[in-house]
């Protein structure tokens, strides 16, 4: 799978991700029902080299797990009867505010 994912640019990967997640959720949401949403920010430790390919997506933050470099992403989920259903996952770009 990684081999095929490497063929995509980050922009193509984001658009494909959105398409898959939104397509799977369209039939399950009912307009007349109220939903609770959750927004999560997650930092995954990054130990590699920062280069021109990833420089916009490697975030510097307080040291954790022996590094202060992270890939950060935000996810949007619906909480329904104590279950989470993810609607979107997007990378956080460096120098962008929450």
Coordinates of C-alpha atoms in Angstrom, one line a residue:
X1 CA 0.0 0.0 0.0
X2 CA 2.8 2.4 0.8
X3 CA 4.2 1.9 -2.7
X4 CA 0.9 3.1 -4.2
X5 CA 0.5 6.0 -1.7
X6 CA 3.9 7.3 -2.6
X7 CA 2.7 7.9 -6.1
X8 CA 0.2 10.5 -4.9
X9 CA 1.1 14.1 -4.1
X10 CA 0.0 15.3 -0.6
X11 CA -2.8 17.4 -2.3
X12 CA -4.1 14.3 -4.1
X13 CA -3.9 12.2 -0.9
X14 CA -6.0 14.9 1.0
X15 CA -8.6 15.0 -1.8
X16 CA -8.8 11.2 -2.0
X17 CA -9.1 11.0 1.8
X18 CA -11.9 13.5 1.9
X19 CA -13.8 11.8 -0.9
X20 CA -13.6 8.3 0.7
X21 CA -14.7 9.6 4.2
X22 CA -17.5 11.8 2.9
X23 CA -18.8 9.2 0.6
X24 CA -19.1 6.6 3.4
X25 CA -20.8 9.0 5.8
X26 CA -23.5 10.6 3.5
X27 CA -26.0 7.7 3.9
X28 CA -25.6 7.4 7.6
X29 CA -26.4 11.0 8.6
X30 CA -30.0 11.9 9.1
X31 CA -30.9 15.6 8.7
X32 CA -33.6 15.6 11.4
X33 CA -31.2 14.1 14.0
X34 CA -28.8 16.1 16.3
X35 CA -25.2 15.0 16.4
X36 CA -22.3 15.6 18.7
X37 CA -19.0 16.4 16.9
X38 CA -15.5 16.0 18.2
X39 CA -12.4 17.8 16.8
X40 CA -9.0 16.3 17.7
X41 CA -5.5 17.6 17.1
X42 CA -2.9 14.8 17.2
X43 CA 1.0 15.1 17.0
X44 CA 2.8 12.0 15.8
X45 CA 6.6 12.1 16.6
X46 CA 8.8 12.5 13.6
X47 CA 12.4 11.4 13.7
X48 CA 13.5 11.9 10.1
X49 CA 15.1 14.7 8.2
X50 CA 13.1 17.8 7.3
X51 CA 13.5 18.5 3.5
X52 CA 11.6 20.3 0.8
X53 CA 9.0 17.5 0.5
X54 CA 7.8 17.6 4.1
X55 CA 9.0 21.0 5.4
X56 CA 5.4 22.5 5.4
X57 CA 4.1 19.6 7.5
X58 CA 6.7 19.0 10.1
X59 CA 5.6 20.9 13.2
X60 CA 8.0 21.9 16.0
X61 CA 6.6 21.6 19.6
X62 CA 7.5 20.7 23.1
X63 CA 9.8 17.7 23.3
X64 CA 8.0 14.4 23.6
X65 CA 9.3 10.8 23.0
X66 CA 12.8 12.2 22.4
X67 CA 11.9 14.6 19.6
X68 CA 10.4 18.1 19.2
X69 CA 9.4 17.4 15.5
X70 CA 5.9 16.1 14.7
X71 CA 3.5 15.4 11.9
X72 CA 0.3 17.0 13.1
X73 CA -3.2 16.4 11.9
X74 CA -6.8 17.3 12.8
X75 CA -9.7 15.0 12.7
X76 CA -13.5 15.6 12.7
X77 CA -15.7 12.9 14.1
X78 CA -19.4 12.3 14.9
X79 CA -20.1 10.8 18.3
X80 CA -23.2 8.7 18.3
X81 CA -24.2 6.4 21.1
X82 CA -20.6 6.3 22.5
X83 CA -19.2 5.4 19.0
X84 CA -17.0 7.7 16.9
X85 CA -17.3 7.9 13.2
X86 CA -14.5 9.9 11.4
X87 CA -15.7 12.3 8.8
X88 CA -12.4 14.0 7.9
X89 CA -8.6 13.9 8.7
X90 CA -6.4 16.7 7.4
X91 CA -2.7 17.4 7.9
X92 CA -1.8 20.6 9.8
X93 CA 0.5 22.9 7.9
X94 CA 3.4 24.6 9.7
X95 CA 2.8 28.3 10.5
X96 CA -1.0 27.9 10.3
X97 CA -3.1 28.6 13.4
X98 CA -5.7 26.4 15.0

